[in-house]
Short mmCIF file of C-alpha atoms in Angstrom, two decimals:
data_model
loop_
_atom_site.label_atom_id
_atom_site.label_comp_id
_atom_site.label_asym_id
_atom_site.label_seq_id
_atom_site.Cartn_x
_atom_site.Cartn_y
_atom_site.Cartn_z
CA MET Y 1 -22.21 -25.83 -18.73
CA SER Y 2 -24.81 -28.63 -19.29
CA GLU Y 3 -22.92 -31.45 -18.08
CA SER Y 4 -24.55 -33.76 -15.48
CA ARG Y 5 -21.43 -34.00 -13.42
CA PRO Y 6 -20.42 -30.98 -11.24
CA THR Y 7 -18.27 -28.45 -13.01
CA LEU Y 8 -15.39 -26.48 -11.71
CA SER Y 9 -14.41 -22.92 -12.53
CA VAL Y 10 -10.95 -22.00 -11.51
CA CYS Y 11 -10.74 -18.25 -10.88
CA ILE Y 12 -7.38 -16.49 -10.65
CA LEU Y 13 -6.48 -12.97 -9.88
CA ALA Y 14 -3.05 -12.04 -11.28
CA ARG Y 15 -0.52 -9.21 -11.71
CA SER Y 16 2.87 -9.22 -13.31
CA SER Y 17 3.08 -12.84 -12.36
CA ARG Y 18 6.74 -13.44 -13.23
CA GLY Y 19 5.95 -16.81 -14.67
CA GLY Y 20 3.89 -18.20 -11.81
CA LEU Y 21 0.55 -17.78 -14.10
CA GLU Y 22 1.96 -20.20 -16.58
CA ARG Y 23 3.11 -22.79 -14.06
CA LEU Y 24 -0.27 -22.41 -12.19
CA LEU Y 25 -2.20 -22.92 -15.63
CA ASP Y 26 -0.27 -26.16 -16.51
CA GLU Y 27 -1.24 -27.63 -13.05
CA ILE Y 28 -5.03 -26.99 -13.36
CA GLU Y 29 -5.47 -27.37 -17.11
CA GLY Y 30 -6.63 -31.09 -16.54
CA ILE Y 31 -9.20 -30.19 -13.74
CA ALA Y 32 -10.83 -27.00 -14.76
CA ASP Y 33 -13.85 -27.03 -16.80
CA GLU Y 34 -13.44 -23.05 -16.99
CA ILE Y 35 -10.66 -20.89 -16.18
CA VAL Y 36 -11.57 -17.33 -15.45
CA ILE Y 37 -8.75 -14.77 -14.88
CA GLY Y 38 -8.62 -11.10 -13.84
CA VAL Y 39 -5.70 -9.14 -14.74
CA ASP Y 40 -4.53 -6.10 -12.72
CA ALA Y 41 -4.43 -3.24 -15.34
CA ALA Y 42 -1.16 -2.32 -13.73
CA SER Y 43 0.61 -5.57 -15.09
CA THR Y 44 3.68 -4.63 -17.08
CA ASP Y 45 4.91 -8.11 -18.23
CA ASP Y 46 3.24 -10.87 -20.30
CA THR Y 47 0.66 -11.89 -17.63
CA LEU Y 48 -2.48 -10.76 -19.92
CA ALA Y 49 -1.10 -12.48 -23.05
CA ILE Y 50 -0.70 -15.58 -21.27
CA ALA Y 51 -4.23 -15.28 -19.48
CA THR Y 52 -5.73 -14.39 -23.17
CA ARG Y 53 -3.98 -17.48 -24.72
CA ARG Y 54 -4.81 -20.05 -21.89
CA ALA Y 55 -8.13 -18.92 -20.21
CA ASP Y 56 -11.88 -19.16 -21.18
CA VAL Y 57 -12.57 -15.63 -19.79
CA VAL Y 58 -10.35 -12.88 -18.98
CA PHE Y 59 -10.95 -9.37 -17.89
CA ARG Y 60 -8.60 -6.53 -16.69
CA PHE Y 61 -9.51 -4.56 -13.39
CA GLU Y 62 -8.54 -0.99 -12.26
CA HIS Y 63 -5.42 -1.08 -9.99
CA ILE Y 64 -6.28 -0.02 -6.60
CA GLY Y 65 -3.63 -1.56 -4.56
CA PRO Y 66 -3.71 -5.47 -3.74
CA PRO Y 67 -6.20 -7.09 -5.86
CA VAL Y 68 -8.41 -8.42 -2.65
CA ARG Y 69 -11.20 -6.03 -3.82
CA ALA Y 70 -11.87 -7.90 -6.94
CA ARG Y 71 -12.51 -11.16 -5.14
CA LEU Y 72 -16.20 -10.87 -5.72
CA LEU Y 73 -15.68 -9.20 -9.21
CA ILE Y 74 -14.25 -12.40 -10.64
CA LEU Y 75 -17.00 -14.47 -9.53
CA GLU Y 76 -19.49 -12.51 -11.51
CA HIS Y 77 -17.79 -14.08 -14.75
CA ALA Y 78 -17.68 -17.66 -13.60
CA ARG Y 79 -20.16 -20.18 -14.52
CA GLY Y 80 -19.10 -23.71 -12.96
CA ASP Y 81 -21.04 -25.22 -10.12
CA TRP Y 82 -17.97 -24.90 -7.77
CA ILE Y 83 -15.22 -22.35 -7.58
CA LEU Y 84 -11.58 -22.95 -6.88
CA SER Y 85 -9.76 -19.73 -6.03
CA LEU Y 86 -6.06 -19.46 -6.50
CA ASP Y 87 -3.50 -16.88 -6.98
CA GLU Y 88 -0.70 -16.64 -9.40
CA ASP Y 89 1.85 -17.50 -6.81
CA GLU Y 90 0.19 -20.67 -5.73
CA GLY Y 91 -0.45 -24.18 -7.14
CA LEU Y 92 -1.89 -27.62 -6.09
CA ASP Y 93 -0.43 -30.66 -4.80
CA ALA Y 94 -0.52 -33.86 -6.62
CA ALA Y 95 -3.36 -35.22 -4.43
CA PHE Y 96 -5.88 -32.79 -5.54
CA ALA Y 97 -6.94 -33.90 -8.74
CA PRO Y 98 -7.98 -37.38 -8.01
CA LEU Y 99 -9.57 -36.35 -5.01
CA LEU Y 100 -11.48 -33.57 -6.75
CA PRO Y 101 -14.59 -35.57 -8.02
CA GLU Y 102 -15.10 -36.76 -4.67
CA LEU Y 103 -15.22 -33.39 -2.96
CA ILE Y 104 -17.49 -31.73 -5.44
CA ASP Y 105 -19.99 -34.66 -6.12
CA GLN Y 106 -21.86 -34.33 -2.74
CA SER Y 107 -24.49 -32.45 -1.19
CA ARG Y 108 -23.22 -32.44 2.42
CA TYR Y 109 -20.78 -29.58 2.33
CA SER Y 110 -20.94 -26.12 0.71
CA HIS Y 111 -17.33 -25.42 1.07
CA TYR Y 112 -13.88 -26.57 1.90
CA TRP Y 113 -10.98 -25.38 4.01
CA LEU Y 114 -7.64 -26.51 2.54
CA PRO Y 115 -4.13 -26.47 4.30
CA ARG Y 116 -1.67 -24.09 2.41
CA LYS Y 117 2.12 -25.17 2.30
CA TRP Y 118 4.70 -22.47 2.31
CA ILE Y 119 7.25 -23.58 -0.02
CA VAL Y 120 10.80 -22.80 0.93
CA ASN Y 121 12.93 -25.12 -1.42
CA ARG Y 122 12.29 -26.04 -5.06
CA ARG Y 123 14.79 -29.08 -5.17
CA PRO Y 124 13.68 -31.09 -3.58
CA LEU Y 125 10.42 -29.32 -3.36
CA SER Y 126 9.64 -28.73 0.35
CA HIS Y 127 7.62 -26.72 2.66
CA VAL Y 128 7.73 -25.45 6.48
CA ASP Y 129 6.04 -27.85 8.67
CA ALA Y 130 5.47 -25.51 11.58
CA ALA Y 131 3.20 -22.57 12.67
CA PRO Y 132 2.09 -20.14 11.38
CA TRP Y 133 3.09 -21.47 7.84
CA PHE Y 134 1.05 -24.89 8.32
CA PRO Y 135 -1.55 -25.85 8.29
CA ASP Y 136 -2.52 -22.22 7.25
CA TRP Y 137 -6.20 -23.11 6.45
CA GLN Y 138 -7.57 -21.33 3.38
CA LEU Y 139 -11.24 -21.37 2.29
CA ARG Y 140 -10.62 -21.63 -1.57
CA LEU Y 141 -13.23 -24.53 -2.76
CA PHE Y 142 -16.88 -23.64 -2.67
CA ARG Y 143 -20.11 -23.80 -4.38
CA ARG Y 144 -20.73 -20.85 -6.72
CA ASP Y 145 -23.94 -19.45 -5.22
CA PRO Y 146 -24.21 -15.53 -4.84
CA ARG Y 147 -26.75 -15.79 -1.96
CA ARG Y 148 -24.00 -17.77 0.12
CA VAL Y 149 -20.55 -16.29 -0.84
CA TRP Y 150 -19.34 -12.84 0.25
CA HIS Y 151 -16.07 -11.14 0.80
CA PRO Y 152 -15.23 -8.04 2.86
CA GLY Y 153 -12.61 -6.68 0.48
CA ILE Y 154 -9.89 -6.34 3.23
CA VAL Y 155 -6.30 -7.26 2.79
CA HIS Y 156 -5.49 -10.74 3.82
CA SER Y 157 -9.16 -11.81 4.53
CA GLY Y 158 -10.77 -14.71 2.95
CA TYR Y 159 -14.21 -15.48 1.40
CA ARG Y 160 -17.07 -16.04 3.88
CA VAL Y 161 -19.60 -18.98 2.79
CA LEU Y 162 -22.68 -19.92 4.30
CA GLY Y 163 -23.41 -23.45 4.92
CA ALA Y 164 -21.69 -26.47 6.36
CA GLY Y 165 -17.74 -26.44 5.65
CA CYS Y 166 -15.18 -29.24 5.71
CA ARG Y 167 -11.41 -29.04 6.79
CA GLU Y 168 -9.82 -31.32 4.20
CA HIS Y 169 -6.24 -32.43 4.92
CA ARG Y 170 -5.77 -34.95 2.31
CA THR Y 171 -4.60 -32.32 -0.31
CA ALA Y 172 -3.16 -28.90 0.10
CA ILE Y 173 -2.37 -25.50 -1.73
CA LEU Y 174 1.20 -24.99 -2.62
CA HIS Y 175 2.37 -21.34 -2.04
CA TYR Y 176 5.63 -20.31 -3.70
CA GLU Y 177 5.74 -16.72 -2.56
CA ALA Y 178 8.80 -17.52 -0.46
CA VAL Y 179 10.85 -18.77 -3.23
CA THR Y 180 9.63 -16.27 -5.84
CA LEU Y 181 10.39 -12.99 -4.15
CA ARG Y 182 13.89 -11.78 -2.80
CA PRO Y 183 13.80 -10.96 0.95
CA ASP Y 184 13.93 -7.20 0.25
CA GLU Y 185 10.87 -7.90 -1.93
CA ARG Y 186 8.98 -9.81 0.60
CA GLN Y 187 9.72 -6.82 3.01
CA ALA Y 188 8.33 -4.49 0.50
CA LYS Y 189 5.28 -6.51 -0.11
CA ILE Y 190 4.59 -6.32 3.79
CA ASP Y 191 5.03 -2.64 3.77
CA TYR Y 192 2.63 -2.44 0.85
CA TYR Y 193 -0.16 -4.41 2.62
CA ARG Y 194 0.39 -2.46 5.76
CA GLU Y 195 -0.10 0.82 3.52
CA HIS Y 196 -3.37 -0.69 2.22
CA GLY Y 197 -4.89 -1.76 5.51
CA SER Y 198 -3.62 -5.13 6.26
CA ALA Y 199 -3.37 -4.33 9.95
CA GLY Y 200 -0.82 -6.81 10.92
CA ARG Y 201 -3.02 -9.91 9.53
CA SER Y 202 -1.02 -12.84 8.49
CA GLU Y 203 2.13 -10.87 8.94
CA SER Y 204 4.16 -13.31 11.03
CA ALA Y 205 4.08 -15.45 8.06
CA TYR Y 206 6.14 -13.16 5.99
CA GLY Y 207 9.02 -13.36 8.74
CA PRO Y 208 12.15 -15.45 8.99
CA MET Y 209 11.32 -19.20 8.17
CA PRO Y 210 12.91 -21.98 10.30
CA GLU Y 211 15.63 -24.07 8.83
CA THR Y 212 14.43 -27.03 10.33
CA ALA Y 213 10.63 -28.56 10.36
CA ARG Y 214 10.65 -28.94 6.89
CA ARG Y 215 8.90 -31.80 4.79
CA GLU Y 216 8.91 -32.41 0.83
CA ALA Y 217 5.94 -31.55 -1.18
CA THR Y 218 4.45 -33.01 -4.28
CA PRO Y 219 3.35 -30.63 -6.92
CA GLY Y 220 0.27 -31.09 -9.18
CA ALA Y 221 1.06 -32.96 -12.57
CA ALA Y 222 2.39 -30.74 -15.52
CA LEU Y 223 -0.01 -30.40 -18.32
CA SER Y 224 1.90 -33.27 -20.38
CA ASP Y 225 1.02 -35.57 -17.74
CA ARG Y 226 -2.77 -34.95 -17.69
CA SER Y 227 -4.98 -37.45 -19.38
CA ARG Y 228 -7.32 -34.73 -20.49
CA THR Y 229 -6.60 -31.17 -22.04
CA VAL Y 230 -9.07 -28.75 -22.92
CA ALA Y 231 -9.07 -26.27 -26.12
CA ARG Y 232 -9.60 -22.88 -24.64
CA ALA Y 233 -10.48 -19.76 -26.64
CA ALA Y 234 -10.53 -16.88 -24.12
CA ARG Y 235 -13.31 -14.42 -24.11
CA LEU Y 236 -11.70 -11.10 -23.42
CA ILE Y 237 -13.68 -8.45 -21.96
CA PRO Y 238 -12.51 -5.02 -23.68
CA ASP Y 239 -12.90 -2.57 -20.80
CA VAL Y 240 -11.04 -2.13 -17.71
CA LEU Y 241 -13.66 -3.07 -14.87
CA PRO Y 242 -13.90 -0.71 -11.91
CA VAL Y 243 -13.38 -2.29 -8.58
CA PRO Y 244 -16.01 -1.96 -5.99
CA PRO Y 245 -15.29 -0.07 -2.67
CA VAL Y 246 -14.71 -1.93 0.40
CA PRO Y 247 -17.98 -2.59 1.74
CA ALA Y 248 -18.85 -0.97 5.33
CA ALA Y 249 -20.55 -4.36 6.30
CA ALA Y 250 -21.97 -7.79 4.93
CA PRO Y 251 -24.89 -7.29 2.81
CA TRP Y 252 -27.41 -8.44 5.33
CA GLY Y 253 -30.87 -6.81 5.43
CA ALA Y 254 -34.40 -7.58 6.96
CA SER Y 255 -37.97 -6.08 7.07
CA LEU Y 256 -39.50 -7.01 10.37
CA ASP Y 257 -43.33 -6.91 10.94
CA VAL Y 258 -43.87 -7.30 14.93
CA THR Y 259 -47.21 -8.11 16.66
CA MET Y 260 -47.07 -7.83 20.23
CA PRO Y 261 -49.13 -6.32 23.22
CA ARG Y 262 -48.51 -2.86 24.19
CA ASP Y 263 -49.10 -3.39 27.96
CA ALA Y 264 -47.59 -5.91 30.34
CA ALA Y 265 -47.22 -6.64 34.08
CA GLU Y 266 -43.59 -6.59 35.54
CA GLY Y 267 -41.77 -9.60 34.52
CA ALA Y 268 -44.80 -11.17 32.66
CA ALA Y 269 -44.39 -13.35 29.62
CA ILE Y 270 -45.73 -12.02 26.56
CA LEU Y 271 -46.32 -13.67 23.39
CA VAL Y 272 -44.66 -11.71 20.15
CA GLU Y 273 -45.16 -12.61 16.56
CA VAL Y 274 -42.47 -11.58 14.28
CA ASN Y 275 -42.65 -11.96 10.35
CA ALA Y 276 -39.42 -11.21 8.92
CA ARG Y 277 -38.45 -10.89 5.41
CA ASN Y 278 -34.91 -11.22 3.98
CA THR Y 279 -34.24 -8.18 2.05
CA GLY Y 280 -30.63 -8.73 1.84
CA ARG Y 281 -28.23 -10.17 -0.80
CA LEU Y 282 -27.44 -13.34 1.46
CA ALA Y 283 -29.38 -16.16 2.67
CA TRP Y 284 -30.26 -16.64 6.31
CA GLU Y 285 -28.49 -19.87 7.21
CA ASN Y 286 -26.42 -20.97 10.04
CA GLY Y 287 -23.79 -23.54 10.30
CA GLY Y 288 -20.18 -23.70 9.07
CA SER Y 289 -17.56 -21.30 10.33
CA TRP Y 290 -19.10 -17.74 9.59
CA ALA Y 291 -22.79 -16.91 9.92
CA ARG Y 292 -24.47 -17.45 13.45
CA LEU Y 293 -27.80 -15.62 12.87
CA HIS Y 294 -30.61 -15.00 15.33
CA LEU Y 295 -33.39 -12.58 15.91
CA SER Y 296 -32.84 -10.52 19.05
CA PHE Y 297 -33.68 -7.11 20.44
CA HIS Y 298 -32.58 -4.20 22.52
CA VAL Y 299 -34.51 -2.66 25.64
CA ARG Y 300 -34.75 1.10 25.69
CA ARG Y 301 -36.61 3.57 27.94
CA ALA Y 302 -38.99 5.95 26.05
CA ASN Y 303 -36.40 8.72 25.93
CA GLY Y 304 -34.02 6.17 23.80
CA GLU Y 305 -31.63 5.28 26.62
CA ILE Y 306 -30.51 1.65 26.54
CA VAL Y 307 -31.47 -0.49 29.44
CA ARG Y 308 -30.42 -4.03 27.89
CA PHE Y 309 -28.52 -4.06 24.63
CA ASP Y 310 -28.15 -7.74 24.01
CA GLY Y 311 -31.49 -9.39 24.25
CA GLU Y 312 -32.27 -13.08 24.22
CA ARG Y 313 -31.49 -14.85 21.01
CA PHE Y 314 -33.99 -16.77 18.87
CA ALA Y 315 -32.95 -19.30 16.38
CA LEU Y 316 -34.13 -19.29 12.81
CA PRO Y 317 -36.98 -21.60 12.05
CA ARG Y 318 -35.66 -22.54 8.78
CA ILE Y 319 -33.21 -21.55 5.95
CA VAL Y 320 -34.65 -18.07 4.56
CA GLU Y 321 -33.56 -17.25 0.90
CA PRO Y 322 -33.39 -13.59 -0.21
CA GLY Y 323 -36.77 -12.41 -0.64
CA GLU Y 324 -38.60 -15.13 1.62
CA ALA Y 325 -40.06 -14.62 4.93
CA ALA Y 326 -40.16 -16.63 8.04
CA THR Y 327 -42.19 -16.26 11.19
CA PHE Y 328 -41.04 -16.34 14.66
CA LEU Y 329 -43.33 -17.14 17.75
CA ILE Y 330 -41.72 -15.77 20.69
CA ASN Y 331 -42.35 -15.72 24.51
CA LEU Y 332 -40.76 -12.43 25.65
CA VAL Y 333 -40.27 -11.69 29.44
CA ALA Y 334 -41.22 -8.12 29.86
CA PRO Y 335 -38.88 -5.84 32.07
CA SER Y 336 -38.90 -6.22 35.71
CA GLU Y 337 -39.45 -2.46 36.48
CA ALA Y 338 -42.66 -0.64 35.75
CA GLY Y 339 -42.28 2.38 33.11
CA ASP Y 340 -42.46 2.95 29.45
CA TYR Y 341 -40.13 1.07 27.34
CA VAL Y 342 -39.28 0.53 23.53
CA ILE Y 343 -38.34 -3.08 22.25
CA GLU Y 344 -35.98 -2.55 19.36
CA TRP Y 345 -36.24 -5.75 16.99
CA ASP Y 346 -33.14 -6.68 14.91
CA PHE Y 347 -31.04 -9.46 13.46
CA VAL Y 348 -27.49 -10.38 14.59
CA ASN Y 349 -24.70 -12.17 13.15
CA GLU Y 350 -22.73 -13.05 16.25
CA GLY Y 351 -19.36 -11.60 16.43
CA GLU Y 352 -19.89 -9.54 13.24
CA CYS Y 353 -22.82 -7.12 13.12
CA TRP Y 354 -26.34 -6.30 13.93
CA PHE Y 355 -28.13 -5.68 10.80
CA ALA Y 356 -28.85 -2.27 11.41
CA ASP Y 357 -25.09 -1.68 11.13
CA CYS Y 358 -25.27 -3.07 7.59
CA GLY Y 359 -27.87 -0.44 6.46
CA SER Y 360 -30.91 -2.35 7.48
CA SER Y 361 -33.73 -1.13 9.32
CA SER Y 362 -34.72 -2.25 13.13
CA THR Y 363 -38.35 -2.17 14.17
CA ARG Y 364 -39.24 -0.33 17.50
CA MET Y 365 -42.29 -1.40 19.51
CA PRO Y 366 -43.54 0.61 22.57
CA LEU Y 367 -44.17 -1.42 25.86
CA HIS Y 368 -45.98 0.03 28.86
CA VAL Y 369 -44.99 -2.10 31.90
CA THR Y 370 -47.30 -1.84 34.95
CA VAL Y 371 -46.89 -3.06 38.63
#
């Protein structure tokens, strides 16, 4: 895609869409520079035929339960500057199309959270205006940058995107699931999610919906109302693609070269220099709602016993892309009791993991503390 304006790839995962995919494609046709659809190989209706007729790129992926594990797989086939991720039982409201150029033609944000409206009536089209069904923020619009996008592959979990994000209330995703499925089908869906590891996430949204606190919603324009249509000839990837296993942790990685004294007095400040190279797939960048990265350490005795697990946190000096390195100059306070210690240096993403939990290697340095 060589256009000077930012381009948008709409990415959809679908399985036996029961007509929802056709409706969704009508809504997005005029805003998508590219449509990429992954179809669950277990689909039994015309979902694949619809996708092949109306998308730019179509692939089938193996059936392994809910399609959440294919969230990163679909991004491998997109080429737009921005990604809009939708499911076949979703749509967009009328405000999205006119607002889109403003959202993606800027350098301030890397991603947007959009409210999702759970549709409960078709005529008039209306949604529940109460928790937990609204605002139900969803991270669905983001820059296509593999160094800053990850998905944990867990049922009812969303994309994780590095950088500054924005909660955009002026438009919304429309969720048609409640008017598409019968009550028994919705219960079967809950049971299915439980079986595949949902652990109750978002389950409250599948309970009985209130008869009050409802507001009308406005769907996106149908294809016939668009001022621009795009001729699409789908590139169908012939093989059924394997779906990667659920990752044990985010793909963080670091190689640490630490220079520090081997001897120090009790409670003394010592200068430590840490040269840290990013060996993972993701950039080191703080901000937004996900990553809060710091260099830190554990303090052990010489026999490995933990004395202090959570050491002081040291901020990133700058953004560090995969393959790049950064240097930390640190004043470290030695333990207050004499003895032989090991200072184990590692990175941590607060609230998620230490890099050592992600398969990375920490660096251990001996320290003899004297009276």
